mmCIF file of C-alpha atoms in Angstrom:
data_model
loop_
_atom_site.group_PDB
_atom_site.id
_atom_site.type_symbol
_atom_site.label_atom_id
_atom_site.label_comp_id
_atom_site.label_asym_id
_atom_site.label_seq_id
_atom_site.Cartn_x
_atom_site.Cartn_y
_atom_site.Cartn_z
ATOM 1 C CA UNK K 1 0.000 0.000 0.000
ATOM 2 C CA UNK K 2 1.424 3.358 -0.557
ATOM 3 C CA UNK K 3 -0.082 6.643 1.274
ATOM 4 C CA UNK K 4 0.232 10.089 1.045
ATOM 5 C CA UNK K 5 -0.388 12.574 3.602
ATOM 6 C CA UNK K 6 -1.681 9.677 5.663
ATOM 7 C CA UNK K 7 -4.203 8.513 3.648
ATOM 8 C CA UNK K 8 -4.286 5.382 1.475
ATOM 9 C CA UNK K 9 -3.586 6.194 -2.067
ATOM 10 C CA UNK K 10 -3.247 2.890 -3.840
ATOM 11 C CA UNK K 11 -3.218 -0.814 -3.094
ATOM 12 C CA UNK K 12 -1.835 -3.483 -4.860
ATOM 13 C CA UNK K 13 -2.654 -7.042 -3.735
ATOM 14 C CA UNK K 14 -0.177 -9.759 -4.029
ATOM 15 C CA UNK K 15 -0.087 -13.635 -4.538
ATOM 16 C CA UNK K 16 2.812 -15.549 -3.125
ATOM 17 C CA UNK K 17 3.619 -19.385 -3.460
ATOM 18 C CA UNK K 18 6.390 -20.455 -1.980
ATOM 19 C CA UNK K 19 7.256 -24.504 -2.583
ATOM 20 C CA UNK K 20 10.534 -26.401 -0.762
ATOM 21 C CA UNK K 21 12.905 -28.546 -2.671
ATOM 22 C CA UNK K 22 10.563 -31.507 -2.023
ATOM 23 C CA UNK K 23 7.857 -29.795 -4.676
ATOM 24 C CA UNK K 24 5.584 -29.137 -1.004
ATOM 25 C CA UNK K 25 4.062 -25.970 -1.060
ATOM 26 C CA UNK K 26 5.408 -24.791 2.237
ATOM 27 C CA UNK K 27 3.485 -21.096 2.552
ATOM 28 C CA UNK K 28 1.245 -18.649 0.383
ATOM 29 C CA UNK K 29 -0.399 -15.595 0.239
ATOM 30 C CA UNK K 30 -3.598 -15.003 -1.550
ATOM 31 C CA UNK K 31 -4.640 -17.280 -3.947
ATOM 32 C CA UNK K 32 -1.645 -19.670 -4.907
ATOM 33 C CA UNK K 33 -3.823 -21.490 -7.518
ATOM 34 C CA UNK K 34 -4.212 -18.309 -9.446
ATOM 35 C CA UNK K 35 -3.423 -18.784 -13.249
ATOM 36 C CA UNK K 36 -1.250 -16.126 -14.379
ATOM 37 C CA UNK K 37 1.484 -15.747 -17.015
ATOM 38 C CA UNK K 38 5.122 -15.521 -15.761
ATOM 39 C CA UNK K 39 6.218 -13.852 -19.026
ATOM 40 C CA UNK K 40 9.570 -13.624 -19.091
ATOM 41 C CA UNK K 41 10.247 -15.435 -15.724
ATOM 42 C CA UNK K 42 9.774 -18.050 -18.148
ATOM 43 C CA UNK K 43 13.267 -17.296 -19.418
ATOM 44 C CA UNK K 44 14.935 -19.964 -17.199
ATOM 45 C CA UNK K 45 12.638 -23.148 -18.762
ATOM 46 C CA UNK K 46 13.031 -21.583 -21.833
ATOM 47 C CA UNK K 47 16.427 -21.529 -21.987
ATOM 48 C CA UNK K 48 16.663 -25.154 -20.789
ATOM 49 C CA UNK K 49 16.304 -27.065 -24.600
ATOM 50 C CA UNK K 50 19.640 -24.530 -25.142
ATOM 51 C CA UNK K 51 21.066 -26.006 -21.666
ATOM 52 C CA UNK K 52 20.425 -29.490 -23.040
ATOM 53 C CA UNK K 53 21.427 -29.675 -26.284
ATOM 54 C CA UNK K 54 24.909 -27.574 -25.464
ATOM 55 C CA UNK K 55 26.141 -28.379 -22.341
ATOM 56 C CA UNK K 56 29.519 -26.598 -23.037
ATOM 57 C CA UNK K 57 27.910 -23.380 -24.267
ATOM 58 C CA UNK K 58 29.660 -20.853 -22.639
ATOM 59 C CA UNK K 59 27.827 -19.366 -19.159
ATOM 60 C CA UNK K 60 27.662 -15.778 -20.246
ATOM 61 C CA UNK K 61 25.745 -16.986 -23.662
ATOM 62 C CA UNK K 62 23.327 -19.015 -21.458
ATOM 63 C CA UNK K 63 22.381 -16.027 -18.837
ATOM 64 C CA UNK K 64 21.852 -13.527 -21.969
ATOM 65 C CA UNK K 65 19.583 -16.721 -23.042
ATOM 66 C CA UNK K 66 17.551 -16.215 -19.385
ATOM 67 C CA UNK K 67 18.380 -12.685 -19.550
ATOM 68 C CA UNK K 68 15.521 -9.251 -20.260
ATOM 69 C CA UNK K 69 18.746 -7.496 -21.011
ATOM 70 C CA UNK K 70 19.006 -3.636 -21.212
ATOM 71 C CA UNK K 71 20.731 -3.498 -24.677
ATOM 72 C CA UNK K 72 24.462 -2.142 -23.507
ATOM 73 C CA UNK K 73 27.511 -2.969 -25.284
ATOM 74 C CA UNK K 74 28.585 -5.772 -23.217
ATOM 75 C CA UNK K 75 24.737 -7.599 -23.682
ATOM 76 C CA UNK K 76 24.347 -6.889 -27.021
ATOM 77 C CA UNK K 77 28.560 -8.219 -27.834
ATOM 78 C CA UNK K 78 27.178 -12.052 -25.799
ATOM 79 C CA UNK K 79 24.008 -11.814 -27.878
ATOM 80 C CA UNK K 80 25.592 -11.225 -31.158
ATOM 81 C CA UNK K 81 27.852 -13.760 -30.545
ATOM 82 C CA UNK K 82 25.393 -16.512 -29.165
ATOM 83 C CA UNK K 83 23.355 -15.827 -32.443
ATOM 84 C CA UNK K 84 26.545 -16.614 -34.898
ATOM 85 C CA UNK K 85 26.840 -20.098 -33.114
ATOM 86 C CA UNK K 86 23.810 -21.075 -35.016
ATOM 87 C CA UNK K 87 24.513 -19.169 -38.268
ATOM 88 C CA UNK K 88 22.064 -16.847 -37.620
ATOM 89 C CA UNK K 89 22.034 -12.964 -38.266
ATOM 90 C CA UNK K 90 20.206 -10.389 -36.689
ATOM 91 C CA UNK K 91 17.353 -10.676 -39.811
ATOM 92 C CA UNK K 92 16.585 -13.907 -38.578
ATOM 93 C CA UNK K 93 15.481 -12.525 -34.868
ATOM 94 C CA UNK K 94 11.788 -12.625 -34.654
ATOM 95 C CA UNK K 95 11.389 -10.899 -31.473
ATOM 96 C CA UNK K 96 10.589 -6.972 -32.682
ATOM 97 C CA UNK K 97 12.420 -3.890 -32.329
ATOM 98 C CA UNK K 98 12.170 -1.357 -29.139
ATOM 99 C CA UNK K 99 14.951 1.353 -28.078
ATOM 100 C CA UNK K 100 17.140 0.223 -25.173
ATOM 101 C CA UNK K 101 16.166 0.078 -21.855
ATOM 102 C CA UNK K 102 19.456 1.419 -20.522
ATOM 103 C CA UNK K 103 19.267 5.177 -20.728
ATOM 104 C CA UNK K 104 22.930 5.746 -21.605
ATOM 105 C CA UNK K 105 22.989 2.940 -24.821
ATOM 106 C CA UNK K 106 19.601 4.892 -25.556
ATOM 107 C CA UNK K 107 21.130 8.053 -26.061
ATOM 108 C CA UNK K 108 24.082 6.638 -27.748
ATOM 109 C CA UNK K 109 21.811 5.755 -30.602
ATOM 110 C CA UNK K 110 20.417 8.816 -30.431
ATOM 111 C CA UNK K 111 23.949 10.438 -30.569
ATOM 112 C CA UNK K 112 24.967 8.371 -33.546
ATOM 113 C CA UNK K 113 21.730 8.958 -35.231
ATOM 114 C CA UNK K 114 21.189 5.245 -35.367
ATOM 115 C CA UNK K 115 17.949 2.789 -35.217
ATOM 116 C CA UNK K 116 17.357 0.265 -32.576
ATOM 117 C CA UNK K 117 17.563 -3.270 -34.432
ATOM 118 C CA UNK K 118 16.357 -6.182 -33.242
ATOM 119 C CA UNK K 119 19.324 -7.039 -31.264
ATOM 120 C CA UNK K 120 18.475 -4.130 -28.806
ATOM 121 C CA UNK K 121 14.871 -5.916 -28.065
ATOM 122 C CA UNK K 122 15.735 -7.529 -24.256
ATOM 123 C CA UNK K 123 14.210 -10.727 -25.470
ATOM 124 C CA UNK K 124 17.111 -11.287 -28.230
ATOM 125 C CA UNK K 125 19.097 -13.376 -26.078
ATOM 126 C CA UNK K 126 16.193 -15.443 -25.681
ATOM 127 C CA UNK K 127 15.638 -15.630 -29.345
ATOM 128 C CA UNK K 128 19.164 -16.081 -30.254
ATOM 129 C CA UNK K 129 19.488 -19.182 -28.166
ATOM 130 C CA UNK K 130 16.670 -20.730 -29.064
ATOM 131 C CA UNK K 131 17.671 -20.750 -32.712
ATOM 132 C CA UNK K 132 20.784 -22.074 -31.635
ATOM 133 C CA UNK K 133 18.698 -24.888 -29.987
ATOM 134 C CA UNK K 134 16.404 -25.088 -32.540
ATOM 135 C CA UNK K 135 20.127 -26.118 -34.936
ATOM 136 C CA UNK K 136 21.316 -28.007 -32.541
ATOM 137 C CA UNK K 137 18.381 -30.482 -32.067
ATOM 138 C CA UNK K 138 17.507 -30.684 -35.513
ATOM 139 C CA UNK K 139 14.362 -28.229 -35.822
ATOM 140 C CA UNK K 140 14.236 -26.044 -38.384
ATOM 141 C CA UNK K 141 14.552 -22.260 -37.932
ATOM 142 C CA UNK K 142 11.801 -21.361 -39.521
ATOM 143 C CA UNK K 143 8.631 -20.708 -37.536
ATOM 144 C CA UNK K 144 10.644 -21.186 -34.341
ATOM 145 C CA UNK K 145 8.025 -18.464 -32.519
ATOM 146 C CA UNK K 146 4.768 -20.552 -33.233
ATOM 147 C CA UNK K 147 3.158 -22.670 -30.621
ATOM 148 C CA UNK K 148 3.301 -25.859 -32.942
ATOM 149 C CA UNK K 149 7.111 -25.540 -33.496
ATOM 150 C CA UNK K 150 9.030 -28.729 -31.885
ATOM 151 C CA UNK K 151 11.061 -25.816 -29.564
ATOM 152 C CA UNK K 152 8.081 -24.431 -28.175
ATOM 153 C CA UNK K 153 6.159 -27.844 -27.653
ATOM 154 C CA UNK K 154 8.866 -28.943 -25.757
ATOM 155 C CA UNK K 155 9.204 -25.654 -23.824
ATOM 156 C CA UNK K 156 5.757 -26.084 -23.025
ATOM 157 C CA UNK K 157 5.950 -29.440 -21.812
ATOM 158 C CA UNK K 158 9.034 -28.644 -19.704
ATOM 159 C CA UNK K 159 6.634 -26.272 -17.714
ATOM 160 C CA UNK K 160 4.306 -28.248 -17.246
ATOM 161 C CA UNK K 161 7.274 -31.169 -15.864
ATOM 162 C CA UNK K 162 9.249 -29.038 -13.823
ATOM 163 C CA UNK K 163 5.763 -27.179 -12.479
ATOM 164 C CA UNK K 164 3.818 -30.413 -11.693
ATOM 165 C CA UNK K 165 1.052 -29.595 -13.294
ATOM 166 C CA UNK K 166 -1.008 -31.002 -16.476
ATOM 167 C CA UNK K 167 0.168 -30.280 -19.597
ATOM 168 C CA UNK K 168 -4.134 -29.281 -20.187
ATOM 169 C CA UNK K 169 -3.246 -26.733 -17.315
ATOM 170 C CA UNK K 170 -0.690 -24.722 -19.168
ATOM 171 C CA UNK K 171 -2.536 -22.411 -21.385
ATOM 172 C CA UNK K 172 -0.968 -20.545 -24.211
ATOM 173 C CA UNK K 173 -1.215 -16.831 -24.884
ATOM 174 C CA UNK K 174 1.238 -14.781 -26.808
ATOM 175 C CA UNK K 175 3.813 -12.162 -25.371
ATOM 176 C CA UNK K 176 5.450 -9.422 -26.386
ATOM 177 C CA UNK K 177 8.137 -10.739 -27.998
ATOM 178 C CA UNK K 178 6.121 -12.936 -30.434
ATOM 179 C CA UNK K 179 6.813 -16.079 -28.369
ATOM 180 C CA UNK K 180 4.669 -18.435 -26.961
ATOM 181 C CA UNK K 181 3.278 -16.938 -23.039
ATOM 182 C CA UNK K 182 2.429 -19.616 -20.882
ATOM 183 C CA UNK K 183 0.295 -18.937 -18.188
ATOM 184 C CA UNK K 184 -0.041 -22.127 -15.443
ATOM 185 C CA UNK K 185 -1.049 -21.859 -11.345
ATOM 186 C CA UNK K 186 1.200 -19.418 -9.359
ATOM 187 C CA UNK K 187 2.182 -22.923 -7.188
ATOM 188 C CA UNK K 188 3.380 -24.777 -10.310
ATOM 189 C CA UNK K 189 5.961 -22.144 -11.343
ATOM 190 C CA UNK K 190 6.668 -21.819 -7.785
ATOM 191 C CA UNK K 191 7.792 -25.642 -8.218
ATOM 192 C CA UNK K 192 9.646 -24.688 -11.002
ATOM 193 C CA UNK K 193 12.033 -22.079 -9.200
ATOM 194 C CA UNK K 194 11.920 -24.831 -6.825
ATOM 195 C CA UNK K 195 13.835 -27.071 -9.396
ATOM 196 C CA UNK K 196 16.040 -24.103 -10.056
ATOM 197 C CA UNK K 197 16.947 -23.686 -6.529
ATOM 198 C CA UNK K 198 17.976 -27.449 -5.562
ATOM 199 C CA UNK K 199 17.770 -29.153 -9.056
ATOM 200 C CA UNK K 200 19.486 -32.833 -7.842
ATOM 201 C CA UNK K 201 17.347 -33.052 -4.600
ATOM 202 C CA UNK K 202 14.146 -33.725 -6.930
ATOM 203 C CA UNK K 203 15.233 -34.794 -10.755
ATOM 204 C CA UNK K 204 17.159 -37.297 -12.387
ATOM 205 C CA UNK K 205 18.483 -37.649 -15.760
ATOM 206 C CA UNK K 206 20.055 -34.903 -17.921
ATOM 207 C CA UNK K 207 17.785 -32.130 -16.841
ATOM 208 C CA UNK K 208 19.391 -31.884 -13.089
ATOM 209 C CA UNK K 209 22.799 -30.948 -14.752
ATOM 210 C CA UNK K 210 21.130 -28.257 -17.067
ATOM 211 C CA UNK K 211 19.249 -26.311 -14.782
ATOM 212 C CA UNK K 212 22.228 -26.965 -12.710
ATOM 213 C CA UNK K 213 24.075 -24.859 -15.466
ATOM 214 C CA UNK K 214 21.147 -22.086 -15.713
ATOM 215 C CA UNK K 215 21.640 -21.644 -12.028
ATOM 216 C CA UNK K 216 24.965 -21.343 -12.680
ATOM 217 C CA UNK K 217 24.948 -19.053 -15.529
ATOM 218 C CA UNK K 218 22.701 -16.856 -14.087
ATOM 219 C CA UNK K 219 24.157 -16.298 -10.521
ATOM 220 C CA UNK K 220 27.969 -15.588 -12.287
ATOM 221 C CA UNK K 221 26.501 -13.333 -14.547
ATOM 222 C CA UNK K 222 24.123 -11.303 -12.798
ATOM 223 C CA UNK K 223 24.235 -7.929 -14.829
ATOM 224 C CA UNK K 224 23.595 -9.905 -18.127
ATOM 225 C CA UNK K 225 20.174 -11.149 -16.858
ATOM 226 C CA UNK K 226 18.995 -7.629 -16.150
ATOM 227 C CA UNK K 227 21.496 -4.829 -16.391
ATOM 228 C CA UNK K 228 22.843 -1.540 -14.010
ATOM 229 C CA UNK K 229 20.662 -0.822 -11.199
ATOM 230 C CA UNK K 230 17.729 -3.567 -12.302
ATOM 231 C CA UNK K 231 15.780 -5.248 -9.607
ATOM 232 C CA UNK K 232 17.212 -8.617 -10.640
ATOM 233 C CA UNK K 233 20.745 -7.515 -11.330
ATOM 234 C CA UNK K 234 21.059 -5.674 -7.546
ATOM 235 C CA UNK K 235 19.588 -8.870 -5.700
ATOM 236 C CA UNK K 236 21.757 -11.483 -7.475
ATOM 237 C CA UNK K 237 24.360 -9.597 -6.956
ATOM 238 C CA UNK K 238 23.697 -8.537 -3.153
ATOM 239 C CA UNK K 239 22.201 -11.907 -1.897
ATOM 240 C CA UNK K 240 24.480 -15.337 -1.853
ATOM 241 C CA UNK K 241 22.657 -18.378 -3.799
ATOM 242 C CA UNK K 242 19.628 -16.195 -5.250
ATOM 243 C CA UNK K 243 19.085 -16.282 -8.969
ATOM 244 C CA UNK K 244 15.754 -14.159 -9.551
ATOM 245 C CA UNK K 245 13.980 -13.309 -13.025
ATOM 246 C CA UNK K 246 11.199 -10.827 -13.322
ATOM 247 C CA UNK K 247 8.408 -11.058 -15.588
ATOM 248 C CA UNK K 248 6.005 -8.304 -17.247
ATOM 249 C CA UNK K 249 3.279 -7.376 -15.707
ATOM 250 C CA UNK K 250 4.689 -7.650 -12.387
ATOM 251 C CA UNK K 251 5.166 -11.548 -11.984
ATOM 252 C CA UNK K 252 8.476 -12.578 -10.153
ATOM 253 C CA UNK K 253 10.186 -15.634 -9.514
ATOM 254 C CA UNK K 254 13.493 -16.263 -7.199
ATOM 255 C CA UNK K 255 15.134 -19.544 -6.532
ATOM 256 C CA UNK K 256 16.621 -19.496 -3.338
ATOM 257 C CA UNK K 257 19.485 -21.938 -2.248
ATOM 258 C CA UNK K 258 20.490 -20.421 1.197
ATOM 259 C CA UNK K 259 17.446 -19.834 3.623
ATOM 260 C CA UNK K 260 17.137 -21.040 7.522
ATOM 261 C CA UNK K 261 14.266 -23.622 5.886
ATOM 262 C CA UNK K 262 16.529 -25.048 2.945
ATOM 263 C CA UNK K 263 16.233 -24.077 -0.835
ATOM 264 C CA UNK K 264 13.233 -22.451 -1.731
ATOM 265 C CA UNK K 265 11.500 -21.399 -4.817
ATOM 266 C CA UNK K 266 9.178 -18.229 -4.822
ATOM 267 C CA UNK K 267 6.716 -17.044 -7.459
ATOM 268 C CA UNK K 268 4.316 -14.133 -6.589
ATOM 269 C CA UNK K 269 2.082 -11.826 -8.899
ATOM 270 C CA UNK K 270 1.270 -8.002 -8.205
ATOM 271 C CA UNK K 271 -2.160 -8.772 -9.348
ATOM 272 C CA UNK K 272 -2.926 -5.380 -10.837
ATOM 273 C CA UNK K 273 0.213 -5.760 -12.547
ATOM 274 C CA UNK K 274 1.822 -2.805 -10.725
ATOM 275 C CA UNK K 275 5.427 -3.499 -10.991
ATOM 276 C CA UNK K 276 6.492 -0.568 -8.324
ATOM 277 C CA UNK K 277 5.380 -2.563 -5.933
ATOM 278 C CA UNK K 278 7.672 -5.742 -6.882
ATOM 279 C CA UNK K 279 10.683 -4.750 -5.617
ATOM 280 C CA UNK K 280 9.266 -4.069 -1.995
ATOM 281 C CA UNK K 281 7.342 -7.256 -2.318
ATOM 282 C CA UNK K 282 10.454 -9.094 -2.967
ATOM 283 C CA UNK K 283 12.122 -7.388 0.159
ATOM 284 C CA UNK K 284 9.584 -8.541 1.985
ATOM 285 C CA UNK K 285 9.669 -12.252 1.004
ATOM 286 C CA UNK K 286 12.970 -12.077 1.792
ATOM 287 C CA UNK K 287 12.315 -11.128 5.250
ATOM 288 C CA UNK K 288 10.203 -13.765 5.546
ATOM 289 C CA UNK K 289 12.110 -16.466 4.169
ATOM 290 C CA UNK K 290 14.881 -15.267 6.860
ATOM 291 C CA UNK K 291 17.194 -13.965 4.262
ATOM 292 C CA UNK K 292 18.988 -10.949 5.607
ATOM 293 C CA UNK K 293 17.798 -7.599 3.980
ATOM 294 C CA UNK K 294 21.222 -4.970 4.437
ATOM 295 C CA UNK K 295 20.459 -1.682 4.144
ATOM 296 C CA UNK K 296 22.103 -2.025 0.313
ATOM 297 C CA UNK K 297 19.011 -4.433 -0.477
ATOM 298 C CA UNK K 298 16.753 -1.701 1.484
ATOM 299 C CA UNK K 299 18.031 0.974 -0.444
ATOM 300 C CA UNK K 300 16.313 -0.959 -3.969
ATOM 301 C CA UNK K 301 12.982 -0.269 -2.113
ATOM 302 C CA UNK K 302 12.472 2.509 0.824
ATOM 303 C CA UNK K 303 9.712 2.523 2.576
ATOM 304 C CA UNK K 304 9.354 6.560 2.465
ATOM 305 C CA UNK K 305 8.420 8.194 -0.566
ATOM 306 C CA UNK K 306 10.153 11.188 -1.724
ATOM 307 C CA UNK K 307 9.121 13.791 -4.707
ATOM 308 C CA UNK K 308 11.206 15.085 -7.550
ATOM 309 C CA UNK K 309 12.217 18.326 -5.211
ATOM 310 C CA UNK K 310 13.200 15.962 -2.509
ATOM 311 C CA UNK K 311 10.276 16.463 -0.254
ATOM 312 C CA UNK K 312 8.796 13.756 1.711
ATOM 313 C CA UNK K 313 5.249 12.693 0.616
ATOM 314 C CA UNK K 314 4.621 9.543 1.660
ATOM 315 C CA UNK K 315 4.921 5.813 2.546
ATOM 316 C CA UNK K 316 5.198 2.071 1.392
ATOM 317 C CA UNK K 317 3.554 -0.447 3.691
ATOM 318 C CA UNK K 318 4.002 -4.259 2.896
ATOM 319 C CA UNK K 319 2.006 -6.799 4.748
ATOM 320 C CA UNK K 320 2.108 -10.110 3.352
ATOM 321 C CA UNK K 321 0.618 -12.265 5.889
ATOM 322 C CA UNK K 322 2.101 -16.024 4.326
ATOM 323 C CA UNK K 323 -0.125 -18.639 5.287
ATOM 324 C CA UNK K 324 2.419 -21.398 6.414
ATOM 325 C CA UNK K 325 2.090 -25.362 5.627
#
């Protein structure tokens, strides 16, 4: 809730599922069973038929591959060069076009009188490596965004797998990027950051060792899965054995290895889709979860509200009263 002068200005409810590395839902808040789309929290199960199919792929290729990059140098340099492994060129990403999201490479363009291309759309990473999977399993490259494409059956099977839920529960939408969106129950991709979080206490076979190597990839590389002063750049980078992925529409998902309760995945949904509330949200699951929140962490989400002249105007209030198992 966030207040000004006292008096309640706007409320966003929240839904929290949080599931142990045992696939038990452990706590919630709200309504865990709520079907929602992850959107690009996704990017971890999408990224696995990559993991699989090139288990020697580089880490920084695979977190651009998670990543909702913010177009600098350094992410578009990994993207470009994930996207050659398959013989692919930047023609052949069907994800769109938008400017940057990092202000400075936005006004570099600007500078140089330059076009964004698709390589600047935060999904391209995504896209690249799922060509490169798409090569590397024997799919062809064309159509790779359509539901009935062998990459994005499989992706949507893996949710379902790694979420526990029925493949008839994972409904299909599309997002922004032209990509299948998947929308399942707020508990089953709970499960799946779950899996993320402690991936040989609950699978066997080859997938253990690949989101083994997404974990991986995404903890070493935090500022490739987001960027400079991003919500999941700062807490990967402040908080040991956390890799975290936000989604539009203010879905987030963190997979939690060090906690006083074990690992622990989290997914939780800012119902109204109001994404200033995530990052307090996310504090506060922290807290929960007994994960120490420093005053560095605190910093990504104060609880008093300041104006553009400095002035004090108000407050954020979180109370997420988790419903434990």
């Amino acid at each position: 809730m966030f207040t000004r002068g006292g008096v309640p200005e706007s409320l966003h409810r929240v839904h929290v599922a949080v599931v142990d590395a045992g696939r038990r839902q452990v706590a919630a808040c709200g309504d865990a069973d709520l079907v929602t789309f992850p959107r690009s929290s996704s990017k971890p199960v999408q990224a696995l038929p990559l993991a699989l199919a090139a288990p020697e792929l580089p880490g920084d290729e695979l977190a651009i591959a998670c990543a909702s990059h913010a177009g600098t140098p350094e992410h578009l340099a990994v993207v470009a060069r994930l996207l050659a492994r398959s013989g692919s060129t930047v023609e052949d990403l069907r994800c769109g076009t938008h400017p940057p999201f990092d202000p400075a490479a936005a006004a570099d363009l600007i500078r140089r009188g330059e076009q964004p291309t698709p390589l600047h759309h935060n999904c391209s990473g995504k896209h690249a490596g799922m060509l490169l999977a798409c090569v590397l399993n024997g799919w062809p490259r064309e159509g790779y965004t359509e539901q009935p494409h062998p990459l994005q059956l499989r992706i949507r099977e893996l949710h379902a797998d790694l979420g526990g839920v029925a493949m008839d529960d994972v409904h299909v939408g599309t997002d922004g990027c032209s990509v299948p969106a998947l929308a399942l129950p707020l508990h089953g991709m709970a499960r799946v950051f779950a899996r993320l979080a402690a991936p040989a206490e609950s699978l066997a076979g080859p997938l253990a060792p690949a989101l083994e190597r997404v974990f991986g990839a995404m903890t070493a590389h935090p500022l490739l899965i987001a960027g400079p002063g991003r919500l999941d750049t700062t807490l990967m980078s402040l908080v040991p054995g956390l890799a975290a992925k936000m989604g539009a529409e203010a879905f987030y998902g963190m997979a939690l290895r060090e906690t006083p309760r074990g690992p622990l995945g989290v997914a939780f949904k800012v119902q109204d889709g109001g994404e200033r509330a995530r990052p307090h949200v996310a504090l506060a699951m922290l807290e929960a979860l007994g994960v120490p929140v420093t005053a560095e962490l605190r910093a990504l989400a104060p609880n008093v509200q300041y104006n553009w002249a400095g002035r004090e105007v108000g407050t954020a209030e979180v109370e997420l009263p988790l419903r434990w198992a």
